[in-house]
Amino acid sequence: MYPYLLQINPSLQDSINYTPTGSVEQLTQNLSVWDLTLKGGWIMAILALLSILGIYLFIAKVIELRMATREDRSFLDRIKDYVTTGRTDAAISLCEHTNTPSSRVIARLLTRCERSMNDKIAVVENAGSVEAGRLQKGMPLLATIVAAAPMIGFLGTVTGMVRAFFDMANSSNALDVSVLSSGIYEALVTTVGGLIVGIIMLFAYNYLVARINNVLNSVEEKALNMIDFLQDAPEATPRTHS
């Protein structure tokens, strides 16, 4: 009995110590991000286009919002001084030169400064709606990218798994992992890519929404301030410029 065990122990030891060199080489190989992207197939091309479009929309909207808040701090005080001295035309000209959302709303208000309080509020609401539409231009497209990117990634997951099982069904060896590798790569990589694009664009979208709300709140505050000033300000005699 014992001699028999001694005879098989060397073979067991050889089996334990045996390590396929090919598998070690495969484990030591590192895939780059570009290689993983290529494994995702045509779905990754769509995700790349969506990410480029989303970045473009984000940068363009950030620049637009920065331009919308570039007013001089003394802008409203200068408008009030012009109105007080009867230089309404100069106040409107200053608003047109400033060309920001709040200045455009105030310019509309100054052209109707002789109307009642309710009419002035209606003018501010209408002009504010126009400015809100301008600021929100492009946001629905960005929201679509946020929602569509993960869905497209999951579509790649489904197509990748279909491809993997199709290759397995047409393979002579159904348990060969190499046959399944390309389809599984596509399934996993597209999911990761879609989630990455969707998450980044979601943060960008929420940031822009917060900035737009801040701009609109500032427009409303300045417009209401101007309405109160026009209601309380004494009638000024218009000044004629020579």
Coordinates of C-alpha atoms in Angstrom, one line a residue:
M1 CA 0.0 0.0 0.0
Y2 CA 2.6 2.5 1.0
P3 CA 4.9 1.8 -1.9
Y4 CA 2.0 2.4 -4.2
L5 CA 1.4 5.8 -2.7
L6 CA 5.1 6.6 -3.0
Q7 CA 4.9 5.7 -6.7
I8 CA 2.0 8.1 -7.5
N9 CA 3.2 11.0 -5.3
P10 CA 5.8 12.2 -7.9
S11 CA 3.1 12.3 -10.6
L12 CA 0.8 14.2 -8.3
Q13 CA 3.6 16.6 -7.4
D14 CA 4.3 17.2 -11.1
S15 CA 0.6 17.9 -11.8
I16 CA 0.5 20.4 -9.0
N17 CA 3.6 22.2 -10.0
Y18 CA 2.6 22.2 -13.7
T19 CA 1.5 25.6 -15.0
P20 CA 0.7 26.2 -18.7
T21 CA 3.1 28.8 -20.0
G22 CA 0.5 30.0 -22.5
S23 CA -2.0 30.9 -19.8
V24 CA 0.7 32.8 -17.9
E25 CA 1.6 34.8 -20.9
Q26 CA -2.1 35.6 -21.5
L27 CA -2.6 36.7 -18.0
T28 CA 0.5 39.0 -18.1
Q29 CA -0.8 40.8 -21.2
N30 CA -2.3 44.2 -20.5
L31 CA -5.0 45.7 -22.7
S32 CA -4.9 49.4 -23.3
V33 CA -7.9 51.7 -23.2
W34 CA -7.7 51.9 -27.0
D35 CA -7.7 48.1 -27.4
L36 CA -10.7 47.8 -25.1
T37 CA -12.5 50.5 -27.1
L38 CA -11.8 48.6 -30.3
K39 CA -13.2 45.4 -28.7
G40 CA -16.5 47.2 -28.3
G41 CA -17.2 47.3 -32.0
W42 CA -19.4 49.8 -33.8
I43 CA -21.4 50.6 -30.7
M44 CA -18.3 52.4 -29.3
A45 CA -18.2 54.6 -32.4
I46 CA -21.7 55.8 -31.6
L47 CA -20.8 56.4 -28.0
A48 CA -17.7 58.3 -29.1
L49 CA -19.8 60.6 -31.3
L50 CA -22.3 61.2 -28.5
S51 CA -19.5 62.1 -26.1
I52 CA -18.0 64.6 -28.6
L53 CA -21.4 66.2 -29.2
G54 CA -22.0 66.4 -25.5
I55 CA -18.6 68.0 -24.8
Y56 CA -19.3 70.5 -27.5
L57 CA -22.7 71.4 -26.2
F58 CA -21.3 71.7 -22.7
I59 CA -18.4 74.1 -23.6
A60 CA -20.7 76.2 -25.8
K61 CA -23.3 76.5 -23.1
V62 CA -20.7 77.4 -20.5
I63 CA -19.3 80.2 -22.7
E64 CA -22.9 81.4 -23.3
L65 CA -23.7 81.5 -19.6
R66 CA -20.5 83.3 -18.9
M67 CA -21.4 86.0 -21.5
A68 CA -24.8 86.2 -19.9
T69 CA -23.4 87.3 -16.6
R70 CA -20.7 89.8 -17.8
E71 CA -22.7 92.9 -16.7
D72 CA -21.0 95.8 -14.9
R73 CA -21.9 95.9 -11.2
S74 CA -23.1 99.4 -11.6
F75 CA -25.4 98.6 -14.5
L76 CA -28.7 98.8 -12.7
D77 CA -27.6 102.0 -10.9
R78 CA -26.7 103.7 -14.2
I79 CA -30.1 102.7 -15.6
K80 CA -31.9 104.2 -12.6
D81 CA -29.8 107.4 -13.0
Y82 CA -30.8 107.7 -16.6
V83 CA -34.4 107.2 -15.9
T84 CA -34.4 109.6 -13.0
T85 CA -32.9 112.3 -15.2
G86 CA -35.4 111.6 -18.0
R87 CA -32.8 110.0 -20.3
T88 CA -34.8 106.8 -21.0
D89 CA -33.4 106.5 -24.5
A90 CA -29.9 106.5 -23.0
A91 CA -31.0 103.8 -20.6
I92 CA -32.4 101.6 -23.4
S93 CA -29.2 102.2 -25.5
L94 CA -27.1 101.0 -22.5
C95 CA -29.3 97.9 -22.2
E96 CA -28.9 97.1 -25.9
H97 CA -25.1 97.6 -25.7
T98 CA -24.8 95.4 -22.6
N99 CA -26.9 92.7 -24.4
T100 CA -27.4 90.2 -21.6
P101 CA -30.6 88.5 -20.5
S102 CA -31.4 90.9 -17.7
S103 CA -30.5 93.9 -19.9
R104 CA -32.8 92.8 -22.6
V105 CA -35.7 92.3 -20.2
I106 CA -35.1 95.7 -18.6
A107 CA -35.0 97.3 -22.1
R108 CA -38.5 95.8 -22.9
L109 CA -39.7 97.1 -19.5
L110 CA -38.4 100.6 -20.2
T111 CA -40.2 100.8 -23.5
R112 CA -43.5 100.3 -21.5
C113 CA -42.6 102.3 -18.3
E114 CA -45.8 104.3 -18.6
R115 CA -48.1 101.3 -18.2
S116 CA -49.7 100.0 -15.0
M117 CA -48.0 97.7 -12.5
N118 CA -49.8 94.6 -13.9
D119 CA -48.8 95.4 -17.4
K120 CA -45.2 95.8 -16.4
I121 CA -45.2 92.4 -14.6
A122 CA -46.7 90.8 -17.7
V123 CA -44.0 92.4 -19.8
V124 CA -41.3 91.0 -17.5
E125 CA -42.9 87.5 -17.5
N126 CA -43.1 87.4 -21.3
A127 CA -39.6 88.7 -21.8
G128 CA -38.3 86.4 -19.1
S129 CA -39.9 83.4 -20.9
V130 CA -38.1 84.4 -24.1
E131 CA -34.8 84.6 -22.3
A132 CA -35.4 81.3 -20.6
G133 CA -36.0 79.7 -24.0
R134 CA -32.7 81.1 -25.3
L135 CA -30.7 79.9 -22.3
Q136 CA -32.2 76.4 -22.5
K137 CA -31.5 76.0 -26.2
G138 CA -29.5 72.8 -26.6
M139 CA -30.3 71.4 -23.2
P140 CA -32.9 68.9 -24.5
L141 CA -30.2 67.4 -26.8
L142 CA -27.8 67.1 -23.9
A143 CA -30.5 65.4 -21.8
T144 CA -31.1 63.0 -24.7
I145 CA -27.4 62.1 -24.6
V146 CA -27.6 61.5 -20.9
A147 CA -30.5 59.1 -21.3
A148 CA -29.4 57.5 -24.6
A149 CA -25.8 56.7 -23.9
P150 CA -26.4 54.0 -21.2
M151 CA -29.2 52.5 -23.4
I152 CA -26.9 52.3 -26.4
G153 CA -24.3 50.6 -24.1
F154 CA -26.9 48.0 -23.0
L155 CA -27.7 47.5 -26.7
G156 CA -24.1 46.6 -27.2
T157 CA -24.3 44.2 -24.3
V158 CA -27.2 42.4 -25.9
T159 CA -25.6 42.3 -29.4
G160 CA -22.3 41.1 -27.9
M161 CA -24.0 38.3 -26.0
V162 CA -26.0 37.3 -29.1
R163 CA -22.7 37.2 -31.1
A164 CA -21.0 35.2 -28.3
F165 CA -23.7 32.5 -28.3
F166 CA -23.9 32.5 -32.1
D167 CA -20.2 31.8 -32.3
M168 CA -20.5 29.1 -29.6
A169 CA -23.3 27.4 -31.5
N170 CA -21.3 27.4 -34.7
S171 CA -18.1 26.2 -33.1
S172 CA -16.9 22.6 -33.1
N173 CA -15.8 23.0 -29.4
A174 CA -18.7 24.6 -27.5
L175 CA -16.5 25.0 -24.4
D176 CA -13.7 26.9 -26.1
V177 CA -13.4 30.3 -24.3
S178 CA -11.6 31.9 -27.2
V179 CA -14.7 31.5 -29.3
L180 CA -16.7 33.5 -26.8
S181 CA -14.1 36.2 -26.0
S182 CA -14.9 38.7 -28.8
G183 CA -18.6 38.7 -28.1
I184 CA -18.1 38.9 -24.3
Y185 CA -15.6 41.8 -24.8
E186 CA -18.1 43.7 -26.9
A187 CA -20.9 43.0 -24.3
L188 CA -18.9 44.3 -21.3
V189 CA -17.0 47.1 -22.9
T190 CA -20.0 48.8 -24.5
T191 CA -21.8 48.7 -21.1
V192 CA -18.9 50.4 -19.4
G193 CA -18.6 52.9 -22.2
G194 CA -22.3 53.8 -22.2
L195 CA -22.3 54.3 -18.4
I196 CA -19.2 56.4 -18.5
V197 CA -20.6 58.8 -21.2
G198 CA -24.0 58.9 -19.4
I199 CA -22.6 59.6 -16.0
I200 CA -20.2 62.4 -17.2
M201 CA -23.0 64.0 -19.3
L202 CA -25.4 63.8 -16.3
F203 CA -23.0 65.8 -14.1
A204 CA -22.5 68.3 -17.0
Y205 CA -26.3 68.6 -17.5
N206 CA -27.1 69.2 -13.9
Y207 CA -24.3 71.8 -13.6
L208 CA -25.7 73.7 -16.6
V209 CA -29.2 73.5 -15.2
A210 CA -28.0 75.1 -11.9
R211 CA -26.2 77.8 -13.8
I212 CA -29.2 78.6 -16.0
N213 CA -31.4 78.8 -12.9
N214 CA -29.0 81.2 -11.3
V215 CA -29.1 83.4 -14.3
L216 CA -32.9 83.4 -14.5
N217 CA -33.2 84.2 -10.8
S218 CA -30.8 87.1 -11.3
V219 CA -32.9 88.4 -14.2
E220 CA -36.1 88.1 -12.2
E221 CA -34.6 89.9 -9.3
K222 CA -33.3 92.8 -11.3
A223 CA -36.5 93.1 -13.3
L224 CA -38.6 93.3 -10.1
N225 CA -36.2 95.8 -8.7
M226 CA -36.7 97.9 -11.7
I227 CA -40.5 97.6 -11.6
D228 CA -40.5 98.9 -8.0
F229 CA -38.2 101.7 -9.0
L230 CA -40.4 102.8 -11.9
Q231 CA -43.5 102.7 -9.7
D232 CA -41.9 104.8 -6.9
A233 CA -39.8 107.1 -9.0
P234 CA -41.1 110.6 -9.6
E235 CA -42.1 111.6 -13.2
A236 CA -38.9 112.8 -14.9
T237 CA -38.9 115.3 -17.7
P238 CA -37.2 113.8 -20.8
R239 CA -34.0 115.6 -21.7
T240 CA -33.4 116.6 -25.3
H241 CA -29.8 116.1 -26.6
S242 CA -28.4 118.7 -28.9

